[in-house]
């Protein structure tokens, strides 16, 4: 076993609105591409597990008949269009010729009993990763794909990598769920302990499966991923296996995305996605032929690892399991669960590439898309499409209705939208090629461009509605604060808001504030004074001219100027110089609570026009290492008050200042990334009264 540690390195003080934006500020590289694909599997590799939790080890099993191998690992994203970032390597290891795979003829299962894996600690941000292997003698190259998951981070979007479909189509070693040559010769059980087709990339990248570079349909997920990260959406990644294994995973997100070709679903997968919808999680199927086959997952016959074997007989008469877990199509009357009951549409056919025909452009999904009824979005349909059948959910709205000709007969593909009783929206694009309309990766070598500005805008509208649904909001009384952080349940940079409003705190610095220290009430959070900060986002900000209160406990002995709480402009921060002329609010409408060099509390408001309506400073010096309760208030008439340990320290009458919805930071001046706090904070409460 070879163990190597590598962390996500971020410059001290660097900040972006979410981890994906921060990640994509880092330098990318085109080196992730293969330039000399191994023509005859001179080098081959696979990752185990294919879905690894952040902070855990991923194993790479490699065979090489062409000498030593060099390993590089890339996280796939936008990165200014370069498409990937090297997070590991290059590191060279002895080439090993591994044993021949074990073949179980009864089920036509191919499984590799390979040994001596390379172990790497996956301490990187959630994402889809490609491990690239290059041989020493002839420079032959291949991949091993894997996904780093982050179960504990409640990002807006969960992107599901369709790894079970990759496995069903994986013919490495001779058998897939489709043959090798005839459907009747297909495998019934498929092992994850073997390399994937397409030089290890499976369907994730455009599939050039012959040396002439002839293109086969794939790469939809990568196009969608590039666009999402370019747009700056807060995304975490996982696989079908993660959805299969956890009934709670999806409920931590606002949206679940199925992208491209997502054909093979187990019953737990489907039940967990339906449960998420019924809990208010929005679903988007930027895909087709989705959830067509029911599959099972079994342990590896060689290693005993859970969920390492995909079972798919595709015929309930051949399957030894005869109950509701039999591996047949979901629409089979025996299962009586057609996929349209969840999606709204289901698989119809394999058309030639065709256009998406728009209707109902008064719908909100078409806002600012510049489309009229009857307009076309060229080249989006294919290579498989879905349509409405007879058992779609109540309230289904058809968004597009697109005709195509197949063998002399007119067919249609539909995209649809419905709202579940929980308030969750469910969108189905009805085509595998949806992602190609968002991003042009692979053009012109692999395919022609079908990039569509209207489709991009429709997707933005949909994801915006997912994040901010138009449904009856929770009703909070005046006694409910905007946020309450007790720091009792802090986990890897996530700080839970216990007010019920879900204005949680996040930290993405290279080192996180220390959780679990002894607090004034239970546990507290401790900052080291060097680049550590927590962001609450704009939802926790004070907006307008009304009264507000910020209260918390703190203790420190540090003699520097330190910022405790700041609501300040960070709109234009993208790792460049500041340009307030293009910023949303500039310096307008800010407040800050800090400790002066003399150890006194200061509380002030500021904007360009009014400068400082009030600037308050305490008489008490608090840098004595003891806990002090700080309460900063603005009253209805604009008067500022500063309290320490239940004693009014300072007050000032002032004109009302219109505060703007800037990001709220804890432990630093969030705008300038300076004056980092060194000490403890506990029981932070922000109220808009």
Tab-separated table of N, CA and C in Angstrom, residues 390-466:
chain	number	residue	atom	x	y	z
A	390	UNK	N	-49.102	8.278	-20.480
A	390	UNK	CA	-50.459	8.318	-19.930
A	390	UNK	C	-50.536	8.426	-18.415
A	391	UNK	N	-49.410	8.298	-17.710
A	391	UNK	CA	-49.480	8.262	-16.248
A	391	UNK	C	-48.570	9.310	-15.602
A	392	UNK	N	-48.505	10.456	-16.256
A	392	UNK	CA	-47.704	11.555	-15.716
A	392	UNK	C	-48.396	12.162	-14.504
A	393	UNK	N	-47.646	12.842	-13.642
A	393	UNK	CA	-48.230	13.439	-12.435
A	393	UNK	C	-49.261	14.520	-12.758
A	394	UNK	N	-50.144	14.739	-11.826
A	394	UNK	CA	-51.163	15.772	-11.959
A	394	UNK	C	-50.504	17.142	-12.050
A	395	UNK	N	-51.057	17.990	-12.916
A	395	UNK	CA	-50.547	19.346	-13.062
A	395	UNK	C	-49.357	19.467	-13.988
A	396	UNK	N	-49.055	18.433	-14.759
A	396	UNK	CA	-47.913	18.470	-15.668
A	396	UNK	C	-48.108	19.556	-16.723
A	397	UNK	N	-47.079	20.371	-16.937
A	397	UNK	CA	-47.107	21.415	-17.953
A	397	UNK	C	-46.101	21.076	-19.050
A	398	UNK	N	-46.546	21.036	-20.289
A	398	UNK	CA	-45.636	20.764	-21.403
A	398	UNK	C	-44.945	22.062	-21.803
A	399	UNK	N	-43.628	22.016	-21.916
A	399	UNK	CA	-42.823	23.198	-22.209
A	399	UNK	C	-42.411	23.229	-23.676
A	400	UNK	N	-41.982	22.102	-24.199
A	400	UNK	CA	-41.673	21.981	-25.627
A	400	UNK	C	-42.320	20.704	-26.150
A	401	UNK	N	-42.647	20.717	-27.423
A	401	UNK	CA	-43.287	19.576	-28.088
A	401	UNK	C	-42.680	19.503	-29.477
A	402	UNK	N	-41.712	18.606	-29.645
A	402	UNK	CA	-40.790	18.668	-30.779
A	402	UNK	C	-40.964	17.475	-31.706
A	403	UNK	N	-41.372	17.706	-32.947
A	403	UNK	CA	-41.574	16.601	-33.881
A	403	UNK	C	-40.266	16.145	-34.527
A	404	UNK	N	-40.208	14.872	-34.876
A	404	UNK	CA	-39.108	14.349	-35.682
A	404	UNK	C	-39.615	13.147	-36.464
A	405	UNK	N	-38.948	12.859	-37.545
A	405	UNK	CA	-39.304	11.736	-38.402
A	405	UNK	C	-38.385	10.556	-38.124
A	406	UNK	N	-38.972	9.382	-38.003
A	406	UNK	CA	-38.206	8.163	-37.792
A	406	UNK	C	-38.850	7.048	-38.594
A	407	UNK	N	-38.119	6.565	-39.589
A	407	UNK	CA	-38.603	5.494	-40.465
A	407	UNK	C	-39.965	5.840	-41.065
A	408	UNK	N	-40.087	7.093	-41.504
A	408	UNK	CA	-41.292	7.521	-42.177
A	408	UNK	C	-42.462	7.863	-41.284
A	409	UNK	N	-42.270	7.799	-39.970
A	409	UNK	CA	-43.357	8.072	-39.028
A	409	UNK	C	-42.995	9.279	-38.175
A	410	UNK	N	-43.995	10.146	-37.914
A	410	UNK	CA	-43.764	11.308	-37.064
A	410	UNK	C	-43.826	10.901	-35.600
A	411	UNK	N	-42.818	11.311	-34.844
A	411	UNK	CA	-42.769	11.117	-33.400
A	411	UNK	C	-42.579	12.491	-32.741
A	412	UNK	N	-42.684	12.515	-31.408
A	412	UNK	CA	-42.488	13.749	-30.665
A	412	UNK	C	-41.597	13.497	-29.454
A	413	UNK	N	-40.869	14.540	-29.102
A	413	UNK	CA	-40.157	14.580	-27.824
A	413	UNK	C	-40.719	15.735	-27.020
A	414	UNK	N	-40.913	15.526	-25.727
A	414	UNK	CA	-41.497	16.552	-24.865
A	414	UNK	C	-40.548	16.908	-23.737
A	415	UNK	N	-40.534	18.184	-23.366
A	415	UNK	CA	-39.964	18.596	-22.086
A	415	UNK	C	-41.107	19.127	-21.236
A	416	UNK	N	-41.041	18.872	-19.946
A	416	UNK	CA	-42.199	19.121	-19.080
A	416	UNK	C	-41.761	19.669	-17.727
A	417	UNK	N	-42.767	20.171	-17.005
A	417	UNK	CA	-42.543	20.698	-15.666
A	417	UNK	C	-43.807	20.473	-14.850
A	418	UNK	N	-43.642	20.038	-13.612
A	418	UNK	CA	-44.780	19.984	-12.701
A	418	UNK	C	-44.307	20.332	-11.299
A	419	UNK	N	-45.254	20.701	-10.447
A	419	UNK	CA	-44.950	21.025	-9.063
A	419	UNK	C	-45.609	20.002	-8.158
A	420	UNK	N	-44.798	19.332	-7.347
A	420	UNK	CA	-45.298	18.307	-6.436
A	420	UNK	C	-46.055	18.961	-5.280
A	421	UNK	N	-46.779	18.152	-4.528
A	421	UNK	CA	-47.538	18.673	-3.392
A	421	UNK	C	-46.638	19.324	-2.361
A	422	UNK	N	-45.385	18.905	-2.305
A	422	UNK	CA	-44.428	19.480	-1.360
A	422	UNK	C	-43.990	20.884	-1.753
A	423	UNK	N	-44.333	21.293	-2.983
A	423	UNK	CA	-43.852	22.558	-3.519
A	423	UNK	C	-42.648	22.407	-4.415
A	424	UNK	N	-42.037	21.215	-4.462
A	424	UNK	CA	-40.867	20.980	-5.295
A	424	UNK	C	-41.251	20.988	-6.770
A	425	UNK	N	-40.374	21.590	-7.578
A	425	UNK	CA	-40.538	21.546	-9.030
A	425	UNK	C	-39.795	20.340	-9.586
A	426	UNK	N	-40.374	19.739	-10.641
A	426	UNK	CA	-39.735	18.607	-11.328
A	426	UNK	C	-39.716	18.928	-12.815
A	427	UNK	N	-38.518	19.077	-13.356
A	427	UNK	CA	-38.340	19.401	-14.772
A	427	UNK	C	-37.725	18.206	-15.484
A	428	UNK	N	-38.205	17.920	-16.677
A	428	UNK	CA	-37.627	16.880	-17.529
A	428	UNK	C	-37.352	17.474	-18.898
A	429	UNK	N	-36.093	17.467	-19.315
A	429	UNK	CA	-35.713	18.037	-20.601
A	429	UNK	C	-36.056	17.162	-21.786
A	430	UNK	N	-36.182	15.845	-21.546
A	430	UNK	CA	-36.620	14.942	-22.599
A	430	UNK	C	-35.597	14.620	-23.655
A	431	UNK	N	-34.304	14.944	-23.425
A	431	UNK	CA	-33.266	14.670	-24.416
A	431	UNK	C	-31.930	14.479	-23.728
A	432	UNK	N	-31.146	13.558	-24.237
A	432	UNK	CA	-29.808	13.317	-23.682
A	432	UNK	C	-28.864	14.472	-23.992
A	433	UNK	N	-29.060	15.142	-25.135
A	433	UNK	CA	-28.108	16.154	-25.609
A	433	UNK	C	-28.277	17.524	-24.950
A	434	UNK	N	-29.076	17.626	-23.915
A	434	UNK	CA	-29.355	18.920	-23.303
A	434	UNK	C	-28.067	19.685	-22.964
A	435	UNK	N	-27.112	19.018	-22.356
A	435	UNK	CA	-25.879	19.682	-21.939
A	435	UNK	C	-25.095	20.288	-23.084
A	436	UNK	N	-25.235	19.733	-24.291
A	436	UNK	CA	-24.520	20.278	-25.439
A	436	UNK	C	-25.009	21.678	-25.796
A	437	UNK	N	-26.224	22.019	-25.398
A	437	UNK	CA	-26.724	23.362	-25.645
A	437	UNK	C	-26.177	24.397	-24.697
A	438	UNK	N	-25.495	23.958	-23.636
A	438	UNK	CA	-24.969	24.868	-22.622
A	438	UNK	C	-23.494	25.159	-22.791
A	439	UNK	N	-22.749	24.236	-23.370
A	439	UNK	CA	-21.296	24.379	-23.431
A	439	UNK	C	-20.784	23.679	-24.680
A	440	UNK	N	-19.745	24.254	-25.281
A	440	UNK	CA	-19.255	23.784	-26.580
A	440	UNK	C	-18.028	22.899	-26.484
A	441	UNK	N	-17.792	22.262	-25.346
A	441	UNK	CA	-16.616	21.396	-25.278
A	441	UNK	C	-16.722	20.296	-26.339
A	442	UNK	N	-15.605	20.023	-27.003
A	442	UNK	CA	-15.561	18.980	-28.027
A	442	UNK	C	-15.820	19.476	-29.432
A	443	UNK	N	-16.180	20.760	-29.564
A	443	UNK	CA	-16.429	21.340	-30.881
A	443	UNK	C	-15.119	21.927	-31.422
A	444	UNK	N	-14.730	21.678	-32.669
A	444	UNK	CA	-15.445	20.899	-33.693
A	444	UNK	C	-14.956	19.467	-33.844
A	445	UNK	N	-13.979	19.031	-33.021
A	445	UNK	CA	-13.370	17.726	-33.248
A	445	UNK	C	-14.354	16.585	-33.028
A	446	UNK	N	-15.202	16.709	-32.016
A	446	UNK	CA	-16.102	15.611	-31.678
A	446	UNK	C	-17.512	15.796	-32.203
A	447	UNK	N	-17.935	17.034	-32.376
A	447	UNK	CA	-19.318	17.278	-32.795
A	447	UNK	C	-19.449	18.705	-33.296
A	448	UNK	N	-20.592	18.996	-33.900
A	448	UNK	CA	-20.908	20.357	-34.316
A	448	UNK	C	-21.514	21.115	-33.147
A	449	UNK	N	-21.369	22.426	-33.166
A	449	UNK	CA	-21.895	23.246	-32.090
A	449	UNK	C	-23.411	23.344	-32.157
A	450	UNK	N	-24.053	23.172	-30.996
A	450	UNK	CA	-25.485	23.444	-30.846
A	450	UNK	C	-25.688	24.387	-29.659
A	451	UNK	N	-24.664	25.182	-29.355
A	451	UNK	CA	-24.731	26.109	-28.236
A	451	UNK	C	-25.935	27.027	-28.394
A	452	UNK	N	-26.712	27.174	-27.318
A	452	UNK	CA	-27.967	27.920	-27.391
A	452	UNK	C	-28.057	28.905	-26.234
A	453	UNK	N	-27.994	30.194	-26.542
A	453	UNK	CA	-28.172	31.225	-25.523
A	453	UNK	C	-29.560	31.148	-24.897
A	454	UNK	N	-30.632	30.932	-25.680
A	454	UNK	CA	-31.955	30.774	-25.050
A	454	UNK	C	-32.027	29.589	-24.087
A	455	UNK	N	-31.415	28.462	-24.437
A	455	UNK	CA	-31.449	27.306	-23.539
A	455	UNK	C	-30.660	27.588	-22.267
A	456	UNK	N	-29.557	28.310	-22.395
A	456	UNK	CA	-28.810	28.700	-21.201
A	456	UNK	C	-29.678	29.537	-20.275
A	457	UNK	N	-30.432	30.497	-20.840
A	457	UNK	CA	-31.278	31.344	-20.016
A	457	UNK	C	-32.420	30.552	-19.395
A	458	UNK	N	-33.000	29.632	-20.136
A	458	UNK	CA	-34.040	28.781	-19.568
A	458	UNK	C	-33.505	27.993	-18.377
A	459	UNK	N	-32.277	27.503	-18.493
A	459	UNK	CA	-31.677	26.732	-17.407
A	459	UNK	C	-31.419	27.623	-16.201
A	460	UNK	N	-30.969	28.848	-16.438
A	460	UNK	CA	-30.793	29.791	-15.328
A	460	UNK	C	-32.118	30.054	-14.625
A	461	UNK	N	-33.175	30.257	-15.415
A	461	UNK	CA	-34.487	30.522	-14.819
A	461	UNK	C	-34.937	29.356	-13.943
A	462	UNK	N	-34.718	28.161	-14.445
A	462	UNK	CA	-35.131	26.976	-13.702
A	462	UNK	C	-34.368	26.858	-12.393
A	463	UNK	N	-33.053	27.011	-12.453
A	463	UNK	CA	-32.241	26.867	-11.240
A	463	UNK	C	-32.504	28.004	-10.262
A	464	UNK	N	-32.823	29.186	-10.778
A	464	UNK	CA	-33.184	30.292	-9.891
A	464	UNK	C	-34.485	29.995	-9.157
A	465	UNK	N	-35.451	29.414	-9.852
A	465	UNK	CA	-36.708	29.053	-9.203
A	465	UNK	C	-36.489	27.935	-8.183
A	466	UNK	N	-35.573	27.028	-8.472
A	466	UNK	CA	-35.234	25.984	-7.510
A	466	UNK	C	-34.694	26.589	-6.222
